[in-house]
Amino acid sequence: MAATRSESGAKSPPTARVMDVLAALANSERGLTSAEVAKSCAISTSTCALVLAELERRAWVARRVDRRYVLGSGLFGLVHGLREQFPLLDRGRATLRFLHDTLGAGCSMSKVGARHLTTVDAVGHGAGGQRAVGQRFPIDPPFGLVAMAWRDDQFVEAWLRRVTPRLTRTEIAEHQRVLADIRARGYGAWRFDDTHLSLRNRLTDVLASLEPTAQVARQVTTLMTMVTLQSVTDVLERELATTEFVVLPIFAHDGQPEYQIQIHLGHATGLTLPELDAALRHAQGLLAAELP
């Protein structure tokens, strides 16, 4: 029997359009008109109208009196399913708010998967942070270092050797050193390497002038981050003032990180290491009992 389009791995344009429409509405605080949805999703107005009509019939979207479309109550079933699958969604939001209020930092939480980290919530990053929810990062260094720090040596060795582009022996040894630092401290900390900071700033300016799509901008930003971050986990006592990011593991009962919280300190002034440690311990305590 011949394979269907979905079975053969071919793309399904109608499905993609529906997903794009829902994503556009999810990213809009005020809702969007049909014309705005069509423009945002790069589809014709007639196709957009058909998609919106079907979604409205199923209550997945709703049209307000000002003719703007928003997400509808028909999605509550999906939300319930997500809460069942991701038990930290509710308590995680409270924890992110606690860290944001205590540290004055933008915070996000990611689910640790086999190959990717998926952002499930964000607080304090503004609209850009909200749009990042659902974004997936490859679980490669540096993003996956905290997730992998409590794996056994054989697992870590295999993980580092499958990273592409392939790592050199020196790079592997450096990542292994950082993994040991993370285990010793209980979390990871990074800053931007001064030798690459000017390059990162120039690329950021180029991105702003070119106005690329959101997807391209995220991919380039991710690559810039990968090459410019420097671990300060082992020297945090003297480098806290220059620290940009802290990544906190949230452990499941098997002793492995199932989630992680990314905290963008951004050179927090006046923060002491005991204050940071106390906030992180409290955050872990809030979430520890929620995982199976």
CSV table of C-alpha atoms in Angstrom, one decimal:
chain,number,residue,atom,x,y,z
A,1,MET,CA,0.0,0.0,0.0
A,2,ALA,CA,1.4,3.4,-0.9
A,3,ALA,CA,2.3,5.7,1.9
A,4,THR,CA,0.3,8.8,2.6
A,5,ARG,CA,1.9,12.2,2.6
A,6,SER,CA,2.3,12.2,6.3
A,7,GLU,CA,3.6,8.6,6.5
A,8,SER,CA,6.2,9.3,3.8
A,9,GLY,CA,7.5,12.3,5.7
A,10,ALA,CA,6.2,14.9,3.2
A,11,LYS,CA,5.0,18.2,4.6
A,12,SER,CA,1.3,18.9,5.1
A,13,PRO,CA,0.7,22.5,4.1
A,14,PRO,CA,-2.9,22.7,5.4
A,15,THR,CA,-1.8,21.4,8.8
A,16,ALA,CA,1.1,23.9,8.8
A,17,ARG,CA,-1.3,26.7,8.1
A,18,VAL,CA,-3.5,25.8,11.1
A,19,MET,CA,-0.5,25.6,13.4
A,20,ASP,CA,0.9,28.9,12.1
A,21,VAL,CA,-2.5,30.6,12.7
A,22,LEU,CA,-2.7,29.3,16.3
A,23,ALA,CA,0.9,30.3,17.0
A,24,ALA,CA,0.3,33.8,15.7
A,25,LEU,CA,-2.7,34.2,18.0
A,26,ALA,CA,-0.9,32.7,20.9
A,27,ASN,CA,1.9,35.3,20.4
A,28,SER,CA,-0.6,38.3,20.3
A,29,GLU,CA,-1.7,39.9,23.5
A,30,ARG,CA,-4.5,42.0,21.9
A,31,GLY,CA,-5.6,39.4,19.3
A,32,LEU,CA,-5.4,39.9,15.5
A,33,THR,CA,-7.8,40.7,12.7
A,34,SER,CA,-8.2,38.2,9.9
A,35,ALA,CA,-6.0,40.4,7.6
A,36,GLU,CA,-3.3,40.6,10.3
A,37,VAL,CA,-3.3,36.8,10.8
A,38,ALA,CA,-3.0,36.3,7.0
A,39,LYS,CA,-0.1,38.7,6.8
A,40,SER,CA,1.7,37.2,9.8
A,41,CYS,CA,1.3,33.7,8.5
A,42,ALA,CA,2.1,34.6,4.8
A,43,ILE,CA,-1.2,33.1,3.5
A,44,SER,CA,-3.9,34.5,1.4
A,45,THR,CA,-6.8,36.2,3.0
A,46,SER,CA,-9.3,33.7,1.6
A,47,THR,CA,-7.3,30.7,3.0
A,48,CYS,CA,-7.0,32.5,6.3
A,49,ALA,CA,-10.7,33.1,6.5
A,50,LEU,CA,-11.4,29.4,5.9
A,51,VAL,CA,-8.9,28.3,8.5
A,52,LEU,CA,-10.3,30.8,11.1
A,53,ALA,CA,-13.9,29.8,10.4
A,54,GLU,CA,-13.1,26.1,11.0
A,55,LEU,CA,-11.1,26.9,14.2
A,56,GLU,CA,-14.0,29.2,15.4
A,57,ARG,CA,-16.5,26.4,14.8
A,58,ARG,CA,-14.5,24.1,17.0
A,59,ALA,CA,-14.1,27.0,19.6
A,60,TRP,CA,-10.3,26.8,19.2
A,61,VAL,CA,-10.4,30.5,18.3
A,62,ALA,CA,-13.0,33.2,19.2
A,63,ARG,CA,-13.8,36.4,17.5
A,64,ARG,CA,-14.4,39.4,19.7
A,65,VAL,CA,-16.7,42.3,19.1
A,66,ASP,CA,-13.8,44.3,17.7
A,67,ARG,CA,-13.4,41.6,15.0
A,68,ARG,CA,-10.1,40.5,16.4
A,69,TYR,CA,-9.4,36.8,16.8
A,70,VAL,CA,-8.1,35.3,20.0
A,71,LEU,CA,-7.5,31.7,21.3
A,72,GLY,CA,-10.8,30.0,22.3
A,73,SER,CA,-12.1,27.9,25.1
A,74,GLY,CA,-12.0,24.8,23.0
A,75,LEU,CA,-8.2,24.6,23.8
A,76,PHE,CA,-8.8,24.0,27.5
A,77,GLY,CA,-8.8,20.3,26.8
A,78,LEU,CA,-5.3,20.6,25.4
A,79,VAL,CA,-4.2,22.8,28.3
A,80,HIS,CA,-5.4,20.1,30.7
A,81,GLY,CA,-3.5,17.5,28.8
A,82,LEU,CA,-0.3,19.6,28.9
A,83,ARG,CA,-0.7,19.9,32.7
A,84,GLU,CA,-1.0,16.2,33.0
A,85,GLN,CA,2.1,15.7,30.8
A,86,PHE,CA,4.1,18.6,32.3
A,87,PRO,CA,3.3,18.7,36.0
A,88,LEU,CA,5.5,21.7,36.7
A,89,LEU,CA,3.5,24.1,34.6
A,90,ASP,CA,1.5,25.6,37.4
A,91,ARG,CA,4.0,25.4,40.2
A,92,GLY,CA,6.8,26.3,37.8
A,93,ARG,CA,5.2,29.6,37.0
A,94,ALA,CA,5.0,30.5,40.7
A,95,THR,CA,8.7,29.5,41.0
A,96,LEU,CA,9.8,31.6,38.1
A,97,ARG,CA,7.9,34.6,39.5
A,98,PHE,CA,9.7,34.0,42.9
A,99,LEU,CA,13.1,34.0,41.2
A,100,HIS,CA,12.2,37.0,39.0
A,101,ASP,CA,11.1,39.0,42.1
A,102,THR,CA,13.9,37.9,44.3
A,103,LEU,CA,16.8,38.2,41.8
A,104,GLY,CA,15.4,40.9,39.5
A,105,ALA,CA,16.1,38.6,36.6
A,106,GLY,CA,14.4,37.2,33.5
A,107,CYS,CA,13.8,33.5,34.0
A,108,SER,CA,12.6,30.6,31.8
A,109,MET,CA,12.0,26.9,32.4
A,110,SER,CA,12.9,24.1,30.0
A,111,LYS,CA,11.9,20.5,29.8
A,112,VAL,CA,14.9,18.2,29.3
A,113,GLY,CA,14.4,15.8,26.5
A,114,ALA,CA,16.6,13.2,24.8
A,115,ARG,CA,17.9,15.5,22.1
A,116,HIS,CA,16.4,18.9,22.9
A,117,LEU,CA,15.6,21.4,25.6
A,118,THR,CA,12.0,22.8,25.2
A,119,THR,CA,11.1,26.1,26.8
A,120,VAL,CA,7.8,25.6,28.6
A,121,ASP,CA,7.4,29.0,30.4
A,122,ALA,CA,9.1,32.3,30.8
A,123,VAL,CA,8.8,35.3,33.3
A,124,GLY,CA,10.4,38.6,33.1
A,125,HIS,CA,11.7,38.5,29.5
A,126,GLY,CA,8.9,40.7,28.1
A,127,ALA,CA,7.1,39.8,24.8
A,128,GLY,CA,10.2,38.2,23.4
A,129,GLY,CA,10.3,35.8,26.3
A,130,GLN,CA,6.7,34.8,25.8
A,131,ARG,CA,7.4,34.1,22.1
A,132,ALA,CA,10.3,31.8,23.2
A,133,VAL,CA,7.9,29.4,24.9
A,134,GLY,CA,7.8,26.3,22.8
A,135,GLN,CA,11.2,27.0,21.3
A,136,ARG,CA,13.6,24.0,21.2
A,137,PHE,CA,17.3,24.0,21.7
A,138,PRO,CA,19.6,21.2,20.8
A,139,ILE,CA,20.9,19.6,24.0
A,140,ASP,CA,24.5,20.3,23.0
A,141,PRO,CA,27.1,22.3,25.0
A,142,PRO,CA,26.7,24.8,26.5
A,143,PHE,CA,22.9,24.5,26.7
A,144,GLY,CA,22.8,20.8,27.7
A,145,LEU,CA,25.7,20.9,30.2
A,146,VAL,CA,23.5,21.1,33.3
A,147,ALA,CA,21.1,18.5,32.0
A,148,MET,CA,24.0,16.1,31.4
A,149,ALA,CA,26.2,16.9,34.5
A,150,TRP,CA,24.8,14.0,36.6
A,151,ARG,CA,25.1,11.3,33.9
A,152,ASP,CA,27.7,8.6,34.2
A,153,ASP,CA,31.1,9.0,32.4
A,154,GLN,CA,30.2,6.6,29.6
A,155,PHE,CA,27.0,8.4,28.8
A,156,VAL,CA,28.7,11.8,28.8
A,157,GLU,CA,31.5,10.6,26.6
A,158,ALA,CA,29.1,9.3,24.0
A,159,TRP,CA,27.1,12.5,24.2
A,160,LEU,CA,30.1,14.8,23.6
A,161,ARG,CA,31.4,12.7,20.7
A,162,ARG,CA,28.1,12.9,18.8
A,163,VAL,CA,28.0,16.7,18.9
A,164,THR,CA,28.2,18.3,15.4
A,165,PRO,CA,30.4,19.9,14.3
A,166,ARG,CA,32.6,17.4,16.0
A,167,LEU,CA,34.5,18.6,19.1
A,168,THR,CA,38.2,18.5,19.5
A,169,ARG,CA,39.9,16.6,22.3
A,170,THR,CA,40.7,19.9,24.0
A,171,GLU,CA,37.0,21.0,23.7
A,172,ILE,CA,35.8,17.6,25.1
A,173,ALA,CA,38.2,17.9,28.0
A,174,GLU,CA,37.1,21.5,28.8
A,175,HIS,CA,33.4,20.4,28.7
A,176,GLN,CA,34.2,17.5,31.1
A,177,ARG,CA,35.9,20.0,33.4
A,178,VAL,CA,32.8,22.3,33.4
A,179,LEU,CA,30.5,19.3,34.0
A,180,ALA,CA,32.5,18.5,37.1
A,181,ASP,CA,32.3,22.1,38.3
A,182,ILE,CA,28.5,22.0,37.8
A,183,ARG,CA,28.2,18.8,39.9
A,184,ALA,CA,30.3,20.3,42.6
A,185,ARG,CA,28.3,23.6,42.8
A,186,GLY,CA,24.9,22.1,42.1
A,187,TYR,CA,24.2,24.5,39.1
A,188,GLY,CA,26.0,26.2,36.3
A,189,ALA,CA,27.0,29.8,35.7
A,190,TRP,CA,28.2,31.6,32.5
A,191,ARG,CA,29.3,34.9,31.2
A,192,PHE,CA,30.1,36.2,27.8
A,193,ASP,CA,33.7,35.8,26.8
A,194,ASP,CA,35.2,39.3,26.5
A,195,THR,CA,37.3,38.3,23.5
A,196,HIS,CA,34.1,37.5,21.5
A,197,LEU,CA,31.8,40.1,23.0
A,198,SER,CA,32.5,42.7,20.3
A,199,LEU,CA,31.7,40.1,17.6
A,200,ARG,CA,28.5,39.2,19.3
A,201,ASN,CA,27.5,42.9,19.5
A,202,ARG,CA,28.3,43.5,15.8
A,203,LEU,CA,26.3,40.5,14.8
A,204,THR,CA,23.4,41.7,16.9
A,205,ASP,CA,23.5,45.1,15.1
A,206,VAL,CA,23.6,43.3,11.7
A,207,LEU,CA,20.5,41.2,12.7
A,208,ALA,CA,18.7,44.4,13.7
A,209,SER,CA,19.4,46.1,10.4
A,210,LEU,CA,18.4,43.1,8.3
A,211,GLU,CA,15.2,42.4,10.1
A,212,PRO,CA,15.3,38.7,9.5
A,213,THR,CA,12.4,36.3,10.4
A,214,ALA,CA,12.0,35.4,14.0
A,215,GLN,CA,13.2,31.9,13.3
A,216,VAL,CA,16.4,33.0,11.6
A,217,ALA,CA,17.0,35.6,14.4
A,218,ARG,CA,16.7,32.9,17.1
A,219,GLN,CA,19.0,30.5,15.2
A,220,VAL,CA,21.7,33.1,14.8
A,221,THR,CA,21.3,34.3,18.4
A,222,THR,CA,21.6,30.7,19.6
A,223,LEU,CA,24.8,30.2,17.6
A,224,MET,CA,26.3,33.4,18.9
A,225,THR,CA,25.5,32.4,22.4
A,226,MET,CA,27.2,29.0,21.9
A,227,VAL,CA,30.5,30.5,20.8
A,228,THR,CA,30.6,33.4,23.2
A,229,LEU,CA,29.6,31.8,26.6
A,230,GLN,CA,32.4,31.1,29.1
A,231,SER,CA,31.7,29.0,32.3
A,232,VAL,CA,32.4,30.8,35.6
A,233,THR,CA,30.9,28.0,37.6
A,234,ASP,CA,34.2,27.2,39.4
A,235,VAL,CA,35.1,30.9,40.1
A,236,LEU,CA,31.6,32.3,40.9
A,237,GLU,CA,32.8,33.6,44.3
A,238,ARG,CA,34.8,36.3,42.5
A,239,GLU,CA,32.9,36.5,39.1
A,240,LEU,CA,29.3,36.8,40.3
A,241,ALA,CA,29.2,40.5,39.3
A,242,THR,CA,30.1,39.6,35.6
A,243,THR,CA,27.8,36.5,35.4
A,244,GLU,CA,25.1,36.6,32.7
A,245,PHE,CA,23.3,33.3,33.1
A,246,VAL,CA,22.7,30.8,35.8
A,247,VAL,CA,21.2,27.4,35.0
A,248,LEU,CA,19.5,25.5,37.8
A,249,PRO,CA,18.6,21.8,37.5
A,250,ILE,CA,15.3,20.5,38.8
A,251,PHE,CA,15.8,16.8,39.7
A,252,ALA,CA,13.3,13.9,39.3
A,253,HIS,CA,13.4,11.1,41.7
A,254,ASP,CA,15.9,9.2,39.6
A,255,GLY,CA,18.5,11.8,40.4
A,256,GLN,CA,18.6,13.3,36.9
A,257,PRO,CA,17.5,16.8,35.9
A,258,GLU,CA,14.1,16.6,34.2
A,259,TYR,CA,13.7,20.4,34.0
A,260,GLN,CA,16.1,23.3,34.2
A,261,ILE,CA,15.6,26.9,35.0
A,262,GLN,CA,17.6,29.5,33.1
A,263,ILE,CA,18.2,32.8,35.0
A,264,HIS,CA,19.4,35.8,33.1
A,265,LEU,CA,21.2,37.8,35.8
A,266,GLY,CA,22.7,40.2,33.4
A,267,HIS,CA,25.5,41.5,35.7
A,268,ALA,CA,23.1,41.8,38.7
A,269,THR,CA,24.5,44.5,41.0
A,270,GLY,CA,24.4,44.1,44.7
A,271,LEU,CA,23.6,40.4,44.6
A,272,THR,CA,25.7,38.2,46.9
A,273,LEU,CA,26.4,34.6,46.5
A,274,PRO,CA,24.7,33.5,49.7
A,275,GLU,CA,21.5,35.4,48.5
A,276,LEU,CA,21.7,33.6,45.1
A,277,ASP,CA,22.3,30.2,46.7
A,278,ALA,CA,19.4,30.7,49.1
A,279,ALA,CA,17.0,31.7,46.2
A,280,LEU,CA,18.1,28.7,44.1
A,281,ARG,CA,17.7,26.2,47.0
A,282,HIS,CA,14.2,27.6,47.7
A,283,ALA,CA,13.2,27.3,44.0
A,284,GLN,CA,14.4,23.7,43.9
A,285,GLY,CA,12.4,23.0,47.1
A,286,LEU,CA,9.2,24.4,45.6
A,287,LEU,CA,9.4,22.0,42.6
A,288,ALA,CA,11.1,18.9,44.0
A,289,ALA,CA,7.8,17.2,45.2
A,290,GLU,CA,6.0,17.8,41.9
A,291,LEU,CA,8.1,15.4,39.8
A,292,PRO,CA,7.5,11.6,39.7
